[in-house]
GROMACS .gro file of C-alpha atoms in nm:
model
  471
    1MET     CA    1   1.881  -1.432  19.066
    2SER     CA    2   2.208  -1.481  18.913
    3PHE     CA    3   2.357  -1.566  18.615
    4THR     CA    4   2.628  -1.923  18.539
    5LEU     CA    5   2.889  -1.837  18.233
    6GLN     CA    6   2.961  -2.199  18.066
    7ARG     CA    7   3.266  -2.211  17.855
    8ILE     CA    8   3.229  -2.269  17.571
    9PRO     CA    9   3.518  -2.524  17.359
   10ALA     CA   10   3.649  -2.413  17.065
   11PHE     CA   11   3.672  -2.669  16.794
   12SER     CA   12   3.604  -3.029  16.799
   13SER     CA   13   3.773  -3.255  16.607
   14GLY     CA   14   3.441  -3.347  16.426
   15LEU     CA   15   3.267  -3.020  16.395
   16PHE     CA   16   3.687  -2.899  16.248
   17CYS     CA   17   3.690  -3.162  15.979
   18ARG     CA   18   3.346  -3.083  15.833
   19CYS     CA   19   3.459  -2.690  15.794
   20SER     CA   20   3.720  -2.836  15.614
   21SER     CA   21   3.547  -2.859  15.366
   22LYS     CA   22   3.522  -2.655  15.006
   23SER     CA   23   3.225  -2.514  15.052
   24PHE     CA   24   3.391  -2.391  15.389
   25GLN     CA   25   3.676  -2.270  15.195
   26ARG     CA   26   3.535  -2.045  14.962
   27HIS     CA   27   3.291  -1.909  15.247
   28CYS     CA   28   3.686  -1.792  15.408
   29SER     CA   29   3.774  -1.691  15.011
   30ARG     CA   30   3.439  -1.435  15.057
   31ILE     CA   31   3.568  -1.299  15.421
   32SER     CA   32   3.927  -1.279  15.306
   33SER     CA   33   3.875  -1.069  15.009
   34LYS     CA   34   3.856  -0.747  14.969
   35LYS     CA   35   3.603  -0.564  14.868
   36VAL     CA   36   3.583  -0.348  14.558
   37ARG     CA   37   3.356  -0.181  14.292
   38VAL     CA   38   3.441  -0.222  13.915
   39SER     CA   39   3.574   0.113  13.948
   40ASP     CA   40   3.781   0.135  14.152
   41ALA     CA   41   3.857  -0.244  14.005
   42LEU     CA   42   3.963  -0.085  13.616
   43SER     CA   43   4.205   0.160  13.771
   44SER     CA   44   4.404  -0.075  13.995
   45GLU     CA   45   4.732  -0.051  13.943
   46GLU     CA   46   4.801  -0.363  14.232
   47THR     CA   47   4.798  -0.707  14.083
   48GLY     CA   48   4.738  -1.029  14.233
   49ALA     CA   49   4.558  -0.927  14.517
   50ASN     CA   50   4.249  -1.102  14.624
   51VAL     CA   51   3.875  -0.966  14.547
   52ARG     CA   52   3.529  -0.958  14.564
   53ILE     CA   53   3.311  -0.811  14.315
   54GLN     CA   54   2.961  -0.794  14.332
   55GLY     CA   55   2.740  -0.672  14.001
   56TRP     CA   56   2.529  -0.798  13.685
   57VAL     CA   57   2.619  -0.989  13.340
   58ARG     CA   58   2.688  -0.813  13.078
   59SER     CA   59   2.785  -1.108  12.862
   60VAL     CA   60   2.910  -1.503  12.909
   61ARG     CA   61   3.123  -1.598  12.615
   62PRO     CA   62   3.128  -1.988  12.714
   63GLN     CA   63   3.500  -2.174  12.572
   64LYS     CA   64   3.621  -2.540  12.606
   65ASP     CA   65   3.888  -2.459  12.871
   66ASN     CA   66   3.784  -2.121  12.972
   67LEU     CA   67   3.462  -1.880  13.036
   68PHE     CA   68   3.481  -1.487  12.983
   69LEU     CA   69   3.258  -1.290  13.183
   70HIS     CA   70   3.168  -0.918  13.136
   71LEU     CA   71   3.020  -0.794  13.488
   72ASN     CA   72   2.897  -0.421  13.538
   73ASP     CA   73   2.763  -0.267  13.903
   74GLY     CA   74   2.670   0.073  13.800
   75SER     CA   75   2.965   0.227  13.911
   76SER     CA   76   3.132   0.288  13.568
   77LEU     CA   77   3.039   0.220  13.162
   78GLN     CA   78   3.303  -0.013  13.158
   79PRO     CA   79   3.221  -0.317  13.261
   80LEU     CA   80   3.495  -0.575  13.397
   81GLN     CA   81   3.603  -0.860  13.222
   82VAL     CA   82   3.641  -1.174  13.440
   83VAL     CA   83   3.808  -1.494  13.341
   84ALA     CA   84   3.731  -1.797  13.550
   85SER     CA   85   3.776  -2.188  13.423
   86SER     CA   86   3.493  -2.396  13.248
   87HIS     CA   87   3.411  -2.626  13.525
   88LEU     CA   88   3.264  -2.323  13.684
   89ASN     CA   89   3.013  -2.236  13.395
   90THR     CA   90   2.684  -2.341  13.506
   91ARG     CA   91   2.327  -2.331  13.369
   92ASP     CA   92   2.157  -2.045  13.508
   93LEU     CA   93   2.501  -1.813  13.503
   94THR     CA   94   2.294  -1.588  13.203
   95PHE     CA   95   2.318  -1.277  13.079
   96GLY     CA   96   2.121  -0.976  13.266
   97CYS     CA   97   2.170  -1.258  13.615
   98ALA     CA   98   2.353  -1.093  13.974
   99VAL     CA   99   2.697  -1.268  14.080
  100ASP     CA  100   2.930  -1.322  14.381
  101ILE     CA  101   3.265  -1.342  14.293
  102THR     CA  102   3.606  -1.414  14.394
  103GLY     CA  103   3.935  -1.441  14.214
  104THR     CA  104   4.255  -1.253  14.167
  105LEU     CA  105   4.328  -0.957  13.946
  106GLU     CA  106   4.549  -0.990  13.709
  107LYS     CA  107   4.741  -0.804  13.408
  108SER     CA  108   4.515  -0.816  13.118
  109PRO     CA  109   4.609  -0.912  12.836
  110SER     CA  110   4.394  -0.735  12.641
  111LYS     CA  111   4.421  -0.308  12.544
  112ARG     CA  112   4.093  -0.255  12.631
  113GLN     CA  113   4.207  -0.282  12.984
  114ASN     CA  114   4.485  -0.284  13.234
  115VAL     CA  115   4.340  -0.565  13.411
  116GLU     CA  116   4.072  -0.846  13.460
  117LEU     CA  117   3.950  -1.096  13.744
  118HIS     CA  118   4.107  -1.449  13.715
  119ALA     CA  119   3.767  -1.592  13.920
  120GLN     CA  120   3.795  -1.861  14.210
  121HIS     CA  121   3.416  -1.885  14.260
  122ILE     CA  122   3.142  -1.755  14.145
  123LYS     CA  123   2.792  -1.783  14.317
  124VAL     CA  124   2.474  -1.645  14.128
  125VAL     CA  125   2.263  -1.460  14.336
  126GLY     CA  126   1.938  -1.406  14.128
  127GLU     CA  127   1.843  -1.572  13.810
  128CYS     CA  128   1.790  -1.442  13.456
  129ASN     CA  129   1.572  -1.637  13.196
  130PRO     CA  130   1.754  -1.395  12.869
  131VAL     CA  131   1.460  -1.488  12.650
  132ASP     CA  132   1.227  -1.289  12.867
  133PHE     CA  133   1.436  -1.014  12.956
  134PRO     CA  134   1.345  -0.743  12.719
  135PHE     CA  135   1.666  -0.604  12.665
  136LYS     CA  136   1.897  -0.856  12.438
  137ILE     CA  137   2.263  -0.859  12.474
  138LYS     CA  138   2.399  -0.813  12.115
  139GLU     CA  139   2.104  -0.531  12.030
  140ARG     CA  140   2.075  -0.136  12.035
  141HIS     CA  141   1.786  -0.025  12.144
  142SER     CA  142   1.656   0.294  12.116
  143LEU     CA  143   1.564   0.549  12.399
  144GLU     CA  144   1.182   0.491  12.316
  145TYR     CA  145   1.167   0.138  12.330
  146VAL     CA  146   1.379   0.184  12.705
  147ARG     CA  147   1.081   0.415  12.826
  148GLN     CA  148   0.834   0.139  12.774
  149PHE     CA  149   1.036  -0.049  13.116
  150PRO     CA  150   1.117   0.187  13.334
  151HIS     CA  151   1.134   0.023  13.635
  152LEU     CA  152   1.408  -0.235  13.434
  153ARG     CA  153   1.604   0.073  13.234
  154CYS     CA  154   1.870   0.113  13.493
  155ARG     CA  155   1.983  -0.168  13.326
  156THR     CA  156   2.086  -0.022  12.996
  157ASN     CA  157   2.382   0.111  12.899
  158ALA     CA  158   2.237   0.457  12.797
  159PHE     CA  159   2.051   0.529  13.089
  160SER     CA  160   2.327   0.424  13.342
  161SER     CA  161   2.532   0.663  13.227
  162LEU     CA  162   2.260   0.888  13.252
  163LEU     CA  163   2.225   0.799  13.582
  164ARG     CA  164   2.523   0.864  13.704
  165ILE     CA  165   2.600   1.202  13.461
  166ARG     CA  166   2.272   1.296  13.701
  167SER     CA  167   2.428   1.216  13.973
  168GLU     CA  168   2.772   1.459  13.934
  169ALA     CA  169   2.542   1.729  13.754
  170THR     CA  170   2.371   1.755  14.173
  171ALA     CA  171   2.693   1.719  14.318
  172ALA     CA  172   2.832   1.975  14.088
  173ILE     CA  173   2.534   2.218  14.158
  174GLN     CA  174   2.575   2.150  14.516
  175SER     CA  175   2.967   2.222  14.599
  176PHE     CA  176   2.890   2.583  14.310
  177PHE     CA  177   2.658   2.705  14.553
  178ARG     CA  178   2.839   2.579  14.924
  179ASP     CA  179   3.166   2.731  14.800
  180ASN     CA  180   3.020   3.038  14.719
  181GLY     CA  181   2.836   3.138  15.090
  182TYR     CA  182   2.533   3.007  15.011
  183VAL     CA  183   2.307   2.864  15.267
  184GLN     CA  184   2.108   2.538  15.121
  185ILE     CA  185   1.785   2.582  15.238
  186HIS     CA  186   1.426   2.296  15.262
  187THR     CA  187   1.148   2.463  15.090
  188PRO     CA  188   0.810   2.284  15.141
  189VAL     CA  189   0.696   2.019  14.906
  190ILE     CA  190   0.327   2.119  15.037
  191THR     CA  191   0.222   2.478  15.019
  192SER     CA  192  -0.067   2.647  14.967
  193ASN     CA  193   0.063   2.970  14.723
  194ASP     CA  194   0.076   2.889  14.353
  195CYS     CA  195   0.384   3.105  14.340
  196GLU     CA  196   0.400   3.086  13.921
  197GLY     CA  197   0.049   3.219  13.923
  198ALA     CA  198  -0.055   2.968  13.634
  199GLY     CA  199  -0.294   2.730  13.868
  200GLU     CA  200  -0.167   2.373  13.729
  201LEU     CA  201  -0.136   2.272  14.079
  202PHE     CA  202  -0.185   1.909  14.165
  203GLN     CA  203  -0.407   1.953  14.540
  204VAL     CA  204  -0.339   1.725  14.846
  205GLU     CA  205  -0.554   1.597  15.064
  206PRO     CA  206  -0.586   1.268  15.294
  207ALA     CA  207  -0.696   0.943  15.125
  208GLY     CA  208  -1.028   0.844  15.200
  209HIS     CA  209  -1.143   1.218  15.202
  210LYS     CA  210  -1.516   1.349  15.212
  211ASN     CA  211  -1.628   1.718  15.194
  212ASP     CA  212  -1.901   1.818  15.404
  213SER     CA  213  -2.066   2.118  15.336
  214ASP     CA  214  -2.154   2.141  15.762
  215ASP     CA  215  -1.739   2.101  15.871
  216PRO     CA  216  -1.604   2.523  15.879
  217ASN     CA  217  -1.297   2.358  15.775
  218PRO     CA  218  -1.330   2.120  15.547
  219HIS     CA  219  -0.966   2.097  15.451
  220PHE     CA  220  -0.663   1.821  15.647
  221PHE     CA  221  -0.449   2.213  15.692
  222SER     CA  222  -0.615   2.565  15.736
  223VAL     CA  223  -0.614   2.605  15.373
  224PRO     CA  224  -0.615   2.463  15.044
  225ALA     CA  225  -0.311   2.224  15.023
  226TYR     CA  226  -0.095   2.155  14.684
  227LEU     CA  227   0.255   2.010  14.597
  228THR     CA  228   0.450   2.286  14.572
  229VAL     CA  229   0.561   2.444  14.141
  230SER     CA  230   0.903   2.607  14.281
  231GLY     CA  231   1.017   2.748  14.624
  232GLN     CA  232   1.127   3.087  14.518
  233LEU     CA  233   0.822   3.260  14.745
  234HIS     CA  234   0.995   3.041  15.078
  235LEU     CA  235   1.346   3.158  14.929
  236GLU     CA  236   1.218   3.496  14.928
  237VAL     CA  237   1.172   3.490  15.334
  238MET     CA  238   1.476   3.384  15.399
  239ALA     CA  239   1.635   3.679  15.143
  240GLY     CA  240   1.518   3.842  15.485
  241ALA     CA  241   1.789   3.655  15.666
  242PHE     CA  242   2.062   3.556  15.482
  243SER     CA  243   2.291   3.708  15.174
  244ALA     CA  244   2.254   3.404  14.957
  245ALA     CA  245   1.972   3.078  14.988
  246TYR     CA  246   1.930   2.810  14.683
  247THR     CA  247   1.697   2.494  14.717
  248PHE     CA  248   1.692   2.239  14.439
  249GLY     CA  249   1.424   1.990  14.461
  250PRO     CA  250   1.102   1.815  14.330
  251THR     CA  251   0.932   2.092  14.217
  252PHE     CA  252   0.524   1.912  14.052
  253ARG     CA  253   0.306   2.099  13.765
  254ALA     CA  254  -0.056   1.942  13.643
  255GLU     CA  255   0.042   1.987  13.285
  256ASN     CA  256  -0.219   1.776  13.082
  257SER     CA  257   0.087   1.703  12.813
  258GLN     CA  258   0.230   1.398  12.704
  259SER     CA  259   0.486   1.646  12.491
  260ARG     CA  260   0.907   1.574  12.472
  261ARG     CA  261   0.914   1.861  12.691
  262HIS     CA  262   0.666   1.798  12.978
  263LEU     CA  263   0.695   1.651  13.309
  264ALA     CA  264   0.422   1.626  13.645
  265GLU     CA  265   0.714   1.586  13.801
  266PHE     CA  266   1.038   1.770  13.781
  267TYR     CA  267   1.393   1.920  13.977
  268MET     CA  268   1.400   2.287  14.024
  269VAL     CA  269   1.763   2.461  14.168
  270GLU     CA  270   1.714   2.774  14.266
  271ALA     CA  271   1.829   3.087  14.401
  272GLU     CA  272   1.806   3.412  14.590
  273ILE     CA  273   2.018   3.684  14.684
  274ALA     CA  274   1.984   4.012  14.856
  275PHE     CA  275   2.138   4.370  14.867
  276THR     CA  276   2.050   4.364  14.481
  277GLU     CA  277   1.960   4.562  14.230
  278SER     CA  278   2.097   4.445  13.895
  279LEU     CA  279   2.003   4.177  13.627
  280GLU     CA  280   2.389   4.161  13.549
  281ASP     CA  281   2.462   4.023  13.866
  282LEU     CA  282   2.217   3.726  13.802
  283MET     CA  283   2.319   3.626  13.467
  284LYS     CA  284   2.698   3.613  13.614
  285VAL     CA  285   2.558   3.370  13.911
  286MET     CA  286   2.355   3.168  13.600
  287GLU     CA  287   2.649   3.151  13.352
  288ASP     CA  288   2.953   3.090  13.602
  289LEU     CA  289   2.740   2.786  13.761
  290PHE     CA  290   2.629   2.672  13.419
  291LYS     CA  291   2.994   2.618  13.357
  292ALA     CA  292   3.119   2.500  13.699
  293ALA     CA  293   2.863   2.240  13.687
  294THR     CA  294   2.921   2.120  13.331
  295GLU     CA  295   3.285   2.159  13.405
  296HIS     CA  296   3.256   1.946  13.651
  297VAL     CA  297   3.020   1.677  13.463
  298LEU     CA  298   3.305   1.673  13.111
  299SER     CA  299   3.591   1.615  13.358
  300SER     CA  300   3.431   1.342  13.575
  301CYS     CA  301   3.165   1.154  13.352
  302ALA     CA  302   3.432   1.177  13.072
  303GLU     CA  303   3.334   0.839  12.920
  304ASP     CA  304   2.930   0.881  13.052
  305VAL     CA  305   2.908   1.194  12.835
  306GLU     CA  306   3.109   1.029  12.539
  307LEU     CA  307   2.834   0.749  12.460
  308PHE     CA  308   2.597   0.960  12.448
  309HIS     CA  309   2.779   1.228  12.245
  310LYS     CA  310   2.938   0.997  11.975
  311TYR     CA  311   2.572   0.798  11.952
  312THR     CA  312   2.267   0.999  12.013
  313ALA     CA  313   2.373   1.407  11.947
  314PRO     CA  314   2.743   1.349  11.706
  315GLY     CA  315   2.844   1.728  11.720
  316ARG     CA  316   2.719   1.844  12.076
  317ARG     CA  317   3.035   1.857  12.248
  318ASP     CA  318   3.204   2.099  12.026
  319GLN     CA  319   2.880   2.312  12.068
  320VAL     CA  320   2.919   2.226  12.448
  321ASP     CA  321   3.233   2.354  12.432
  322LEU     CA  322   3.180   2.647  12.240
  323MET     CA  323   2.927   2.723  12.560
  324LEU     CA  324   3.170   2.703  12.776
  325LYS     CA  325   3.487   2.930  12.598
  326ARG     CA  326   3.209   3.246  12.495
  327LYS     CA  327   3.057   3.467  12.730
  328PHE     CA  328   2.696   3.454  12.697
  329ASN     CA  329   2.451   3.677  12.486
  330VAL     CA  330   2.278   3.956  12.619
  331TYR     CA  331   1.970   4.016  12.443
  332VAL     CA  332   1.736   4.304  12.561
  333LEU     CA  333   1.341   4.223  12.407
  334TYR     CA  334   1.179   4.401  12.184
  335PHE     CA  335   0.942   4.412  11.848
  336SER     CA  336   1.080   4.249  11.553
  337SER     CA  337   0.878   4.193  11.236
  338ASP     CA  338   1.037   3.853  11.128
  339TYR     CA  339   0.742   3.604  10.996
  340PHE     CA  340   0.757   3.330  11.262
  341TYR     CA  341   0.400   3.057  11.303
  342PHE     CA  342   0.333   3.191  11.638
  343LEU     CA  343   0.252   3.566  11.543
  344LYS     CA  344   0.372   3.750  11.812
  345LYS     CA  345   0.359   4.103  11.882
  346TRP     CA  346   0.481   4.302  12.197
  347GLY     CA  347   0.330   4.218  12.498
  348CYS     CA  348   0.284   3.850  12.383
  349ASP     CA  349   0.495   3.569  12.535
  350LEU     CA  350   0.767   3.367  12.378
  351GLN     CA  351   0.751   3.069  12.202
  352THR     CA  352   0.994   2.801  12.138
  353GLU     CA  353   1.050   2.870  11.813
  354HIS     CA  354   1.064   3.204  11.945
  355GLU     CA  355   1.338   3.143  12.153
  356LYS     CA  356   1.554   2.912  11.977
  357PHE     CA  357   1.597   3.183  11.657
  358LEU     CA  358   1.750   3.386  11.917
  359VAL     CA  359   2.017   3.164  12.002
  360LYS     CA  360   2.069   3.067  11.677
  361HIS     CA  361   2.091   3.380  11.560
  362CYS     CA  362   2.325   3.447  11.886
  363GLY     CA  363   2.606   3.218  11.695
  364ASN     CA  364   2.382   2.870  11.900
  365VAL     CA  365   2.613   3.084  12.242
  366PRO     CA  366   2.397   3.061  12.534
  367VAL     CA  367   2.199   3.420  12.553
  368PHE     CA  368   1.955   3.644  12.847
  369VAL     CA  369   1.726   3.766  12.692
  370ILE     CA  370   1.595   4.036  12.940
  371ASN     CA  371   1.334   4.296  13.001
  372TYR     CA  372   1.004   4.094  12.914
  373PRO     CA  373   0.639   4.358  12.931
  374TYR     CA  374   0.581   4.401  13.228
  375GLU     CA  375   0.229   4.280  13.233
  376LEU     CA  376   0.394   3.903  13.095
  377LYS     CA  377   0.546   3.857  13.490
  378PRO     CA  378   0.423   3.795  13.796
  379PHE     CA  379   0.397   4.054  14.100
  380TYR     CA  380   0.677   4.030  14.275
  381ALA     CA  381   0.926   4.018  13.929
  382ARG     CA  382   0.995   4.493  14.025
  383ASP     CA  383   0.900   4.738  13.792
  384ASN     CA  384   1.181   4.915  13.612
  385GLN     CA  385   0.876   5.165  13.504
  386ASP     CA  386   0.996   5.264  13.116
  387GLN     CA  387   0.834   5.433  12.880
  388PRO     CA  388   0.722   5.381  12.606
  389ASN     CA  389   0.745   4.918  12.659
  390HIS     CA  390   0.609   4.867  12.957
  391THR     CA  391   0.884   4.628  13.096
  392ALA     CA  392   1.009   4.438  13.421
  393ALA     CA  393   1.337   4.328  13.506
  394ALA     CA  394   1.375   3.989  13.492
  395VAL     CA  395   1.572   3.745  13.246
  396ASP     CA  396   1.551   3.423  13.032
  397LEU     CA  397   1.857   3.245  13.007
  398LEU     CA  398   1.843   3.051  12.638
  399VAL     CA  399   2.046   2.753  12.547
  400PRO     CA  400   2.083   2.559  12.224
  401GLY     CA  401   1.866   2.299  12.141
  402VAL     CA  402   1.634   2.337  12.454
  403GLY     CA  403   1.527   2.704  12.449
  404GLU     CA  404   1.438   2.861  12.809
  405LEU     CA  405   1.664   2.666  13.043
  406CYS     CA  406   1.702   3.029  13.356
  407GLY     CA  407   1.438   3.226  13.448
  408GLY     CA  408   1.460   3.484  13.733
  409SER     CA  409   1.397   3.870  13.785
  410LEU     CA  410   1.467   4.104  14.053
  411ARG     CA  411   1.195   4.166  14.312
  412GLU     CA  412   0.960   4.431  14.354
  413GLU     CA  413   1.132   4.542  14.721
  414ARG     CA  414   0.879   4.895  14.734
  415LEU     CA  415   0.615   4.885  14.945
  416GLU     CA  416   0.395   5.109  14.790
  417LEU     CA  417   0.416   4.963  14.408
  418LEU     CA  418   0.332   4.608  14.542
  419SER     CA  419   0.055   4.782  14.735
  420GLN     CA  420  -0.091   4.872  14.439
  421ARG     CA  421  -0.030   4.470  14.257
  422LEU     CA  422  -0.098   4.319  14.582
  423ALA     CA  423  -0.303   4.365  14.888
  424GLN     CA  424  -0.135   4.043  14.992
  425TYR     CA  425   0.290   4.030  15.027
  426LEU     CA  426   0.364   4.275  15.188
  427GLN     CA  427   0.439   4.178  15.545
  428LEU     CA  428   0.715   4.087  15.391
  429ARG     CA  429   0.832   4.440  15.308
  430GLU     CA  430   0.779   4.635  15.611
  431PHE     CA  431   1.028   4.488  15.781
  432GLY     CA  432   1.378   4.556  15.749
  433SER     CA  433   1.327   4.461  15.304
  434VAL     CA  434   1.627   4.470  15.058
  435PRO     CA  435   1.673   4.494  14.716
  436HIS     CA  436   1.708   4.169  14.531
  437GLY     CA  437   1.640   3.845  14.349
  438GLY     CA  438   1.653   3.540  14.169
  439PHE     CA  439   1.642   3.282  13.929
  440GLY     CA  440   1.514   2.883  13.876
  441MET     CA  441   1.704   2.606  13.676
  442GLY     CA  442   1.505   2.336  13.536
  443PHE     CA  443   1.769   2.072  13.592
  444GLU     CA  444   1.650   1.818  13.372
  445ARG     CA  445   1.655   2.071  13.071
  446TYR     CA  446   2.015   2.127  13.174
  447LEU     CA  447   2.083   1.760  13.120
  448LEU     CA  448   1.874   1.785  12.760
  449CYS     CA  449   2.127   2.026  12.692
  450ILE     CA  450   2.494   1.916  12.789
  451LEU     CA  451   2.326   1.541  12.631
  452GLY     CA  452   2.179   1.688  12.325
  453LEU     CA  453   1.864   1.429  12.431
  454HIS     CA  454   1.493   1.565  12.249
  455ASN     CA  455   1.313   1.435  12.463
  456ILE     CA  456   1.314   1.553  12.853
  457LYS     CA  457   1.154   1.207  12.995
  458ASP     CA  458   1.520   1.019  12.914
  459VAL     CA  459   1.634   1.230  13.182
  460ILE     CA  460   1.495   1.147  13.506
  461PRO     CA  461   1.513   0.831  13.676
  462PHE     CA  462   1.097   0.764  13.696
  463ALA     CA  463   0.879   0.971  13.458
  464ARG     CA  464   0.576   1.178  13.545
  465PHE     CA  465   0.295   1.301  13.316
  466SER     CA  466  -0.009   1.277  13.215
  467HIS     CA  467  -0.159   0.890  13.156
  468SER     CA  468   0.194   0.738  13.289
  469CYS     CA  469   0.171   0.485  13.471
  470LEU     CA  470   0.327   0.524  13.792
  471LEU     CA  471   0.584   0.275  13.941
   0.00000   0.00000   0.00000
C-alpha cells in the first residue's frame, strides 16, 4: 500500500479576497488579542494592550454616541467598565447576557478603576431576557430571596463573593496543614461505621436494589454501607503510621431539620496528631489554623469580605480583628446555677444558648471548653479517670455568633480501658499504639463565623437539607 502526498496551494486570489472581509478581520483580532480575566485587567498598569475578555454583562447604559457596559467574569467583585461606539449596540446586548469582547485597555478617567476597555468588537455568546431573569439590575435582593434559585445565585454579587472567599479559605487550610508537615488523607465517602454514634446515617444501596430474605449476603458490600459522618476513625488508622494527618471533604448527616444551623451535606476539616497526651497541643493547632486561614482570607479577598461586613453584618470586622489579636480563652466545664431556657446539670450536653453565653461571658473571644462529662463523649475519647465529676479529655472551640466550631479529644490508647467499653476497635491499639488526639472543624460554620452570616445555607454552593430540592 502506498500513500501520495498532494501539495495544497496557500491562498488563491479569490479566497484571499473573501478573507479580507470584516468578519475575517474580527476573527484575526480575536486571535491576536491576549485573553485576560477581569481581575487581571483591573490590576493592569499597561495601557494600549489589545485584549479579549469574556464574561457576563452587569449593566448596559446606551447613549447617543457611546455605549457603556459593566462586565464581570467571576474573578472579582469589581466589574470592568467597557466603552464602545453606539453602533455596536444590539437588541440582544442586555443585562445578564454572556459576551466576548475584544478591544484595548486604556486609562480610565474614573477614580473607581485605573483602566477601562475600549471595545472594538462585541459578540453576544448567550442571550438573557432581563424580564424573565429573577435578579433585577437595580435591586438588592435578600439572601432569603436568592436562596430560592440555587442554580442562578452564583450570578449575584453576594454569592459570587462567598464562593471566592470559600475557595481562598480552602486553599489557606490546605496550605496551613502542608506547611506544618501534615499528610493529606482521602478518607472514604462510603463506610460501614457511625463515627459519631448518633445513628443519623444515609444508607447506600444500588439503585433498584431489592432485599431478598433468602440471600445470605443481601448487601452490595459485605456489611451495610453508609455515607460518612466523619473521617476521624480512618485518620486514627493513619495515626499509626504518620505523626500528623488530615482530611478535608464532604460529610453527611440524615438530620430531619430545616433550621438555619443544619445541612445534610457539608464539609469537614479533620486532623489527627500522634504522640500527644495534651489537650493543649490540639488547642494550639485549632487556634493557629483559625488565625492563619482567616488572615489569608482577609488579605486575599478584602473586597469580598467587606461586602458582607458592610451590608450583612456591620461591626463584624472589628470582632474578627479582635479574635485574631487576642489569645483564645480556656474554660474548664463545671456546673453553674445560672438560669437558662434549657435546664442544665452535670452530665447534660451544652445547648446553643449555653455556648453563646460562654463566649459572651469570656469577652466575645473564642473559647475552648475542656473536660466534658465522660458519658457524653464517644467510646474513643480518653478517660481522665477523675472524681467526683468523671470527665473525658475532650475539647470544643466555641466562637462568637456560631457556637461550636471545632470538636476534638485525646483518643483512648489504653487497651484495658477500651476493652471495657468496646470489644471491637481494639486491634488498632495492639500493634504499636501511641497516645494521639484529633479534632474536626465544620468548614461552613467557619465561614459563618468570619463573615457574620446567620444561615448556613448561604455559605455552601448547593445546600442539601431535609425536603430540599436537589439540583
